[in-house]
């Protein structure tokens, strides 16, 4: 076979996907939990990458320090100190490939197959997959509009001895709820008392539009049972694959001392150097302010469209993050609605995917960040038509 023919054959047999997104043309997929392409800060990152390459110091192309590049961690600590309003020490930070990677690594290092993890009901469905990959037994805890319910947690603690508890404290995925500061403190205390580790996934902490969020779990990391996990995916770009863990230095040592890093070096030194420049230039803070402005107005458009076109559904307007968590009327089944919705060229995520108890069948998750306001409204109109069809 000629070279040209083999290339043509390869093009025919391979999906040359450029991103994780796979939305058919004409479809409005309100399930998409990604930032819009138009808000991926290409110029900011181009300038930062050029600055790295022009320095004539190729250290960022070398195997990296296990805990993550020291200068980057100093810059990140400074950014977090300003963002949280209390000091964050660079020695308490560990660089990751994002929160998904942090969850996977912590499961690998701190659990064995068959161990129990507590999660919220509902919870981020793809994190549940990571826990399943590690053979963990998933037990879900009730939540309300203030996040995880402490009474429900205490009840489960009488029945189980969890190794981990996974919580999304601020603008939760999918519910949009935020855990109160009082409950955060109670949770940290219970973790110490019952010797389990809290994995606080703070991916939406800096995407707060209407409230100053309660203190990040960063504030409780003097407690060796608390890991605060952060990410640049939603505040810069997911393709960077960059995030961090903040924890007590003894716990950071355990992470940095693992075989993965011994062999491969610290995670993502190249991207860390680029993002370090973005932080130092003030570009990160500006990007977050820009995202918050745009997302706040998209949130408001979604709220109005729901009020106008789907008044029979129930939801609480989120105060940040990415998602509306909408309850369908009269116990309508979201999975069935989803099958019909394809014909109306509209998509969403059915609630059952976020349940660890095969529940929440009458909920749907709608993302309000990926599309432009007119598309959001059109998507909700399509959803209305689909629901009316019965
Ligand atoms: C709650 C939550 N955690 C983690 C992630 C993924 O984070 P990362 O890109 O840092 O792996 C997402 C992405 O949608 C998310 O919603």
XYZ file of C-alpha atoms in Angstrom, residues 98-104 106-107 111 116-132 136-143 147-149 153 162-174 179 187 191 196-204 217 225 227-230 234 323 354 356 365:
75
model
C -5.723 18.491 37.748
C -8.281 17.305 40.243
C -9.050 14.039 38.418
C -5.373 13.147 38.703
C -5.259 14.169 42.381
C -8.247 11.936 43.163
C -6.680 9.009 41.336
C -4.790 9.790 46.521
C -6.915 6.679 45.976
C -6.753 3.063 49.828
C -15.191 2.582 51.710
C -15.516 6.126 50.384
C -18.341 8.476 51.388
C -19.682 10.772 48.679
C -22.492 13.281 48.475
C -25.823 12.312 46.927
C -25.727 13.660 44.220
C -22.041 13.867 43.266
C -19.814 14.483 40.216
C -20.356 11.322 38.168
C -16.851 11.130 36.708
C -15.235 11.211 40.154
C -17.467 8.243 41.024
C -15.878 6.402 38.082
C -12.365 7.059 39.453
C -13.401 5.631 42.835
C -14.914 2.588 41.090
C -13.796 1.394 46.427
C -17.172 0.794 48.003
C -19.181 3.976 47.476
C -21.598 5.026 50.225
C -23.631 8.183 49.689
C -24.572 10.826 52.240
C -27.696 12.997 52.001
C -27.363 16.649 51.041
C -24.553 20.848 51.228
C -23.707 17.603 52.961
C -26.018 16.861 55.910
C -22.937 11.585 57.853
C -14.654 5.074 55.559
C -11.093 5.743 54.423
C -12.127 8.788 52.365
C -14.912 11.322 52.047
C -15.281 13.171 48.740
C -17.056 16.516 48.856
C -17.503 19.391 46.386
C -18.020 22.184 48.922
C -18.660 25.221 46.708
C -21.181 25.494 43.822
C -21.423 21.733 43.786
C -21.576 19.648 40.602
C -24.409 18.985 39.879
C -21.553 23.794 52.103
C -16.771 17.831 58.836
C -12.623 13.407 59.936
C -10.921 9.409 57.456
C -9.479 11.743 54.831
C -11.536 14.576 53.332
C -11.004 15.151 49.614
C -12.440 18.640 49.121
C -12.838 19.271 45.396
C -12.716 23.075 45.153
C -12.836 23.330 41.355
C -15.567 26.036 41.356
C -11.019 23.752 53.018
C -7.175 14.613 57.496
C -6.888 17.641 51.378
C -7.984 20.761 49.480
C -7.880 20.074 45.733
C -7.690 22.902 43.209
C -12.161 26.061 34.971
C -24.805 24.169 36.703
C -24.970 11.632 39.668
C -24.861 6.352 43.898
C -28.324 18.972 35.096
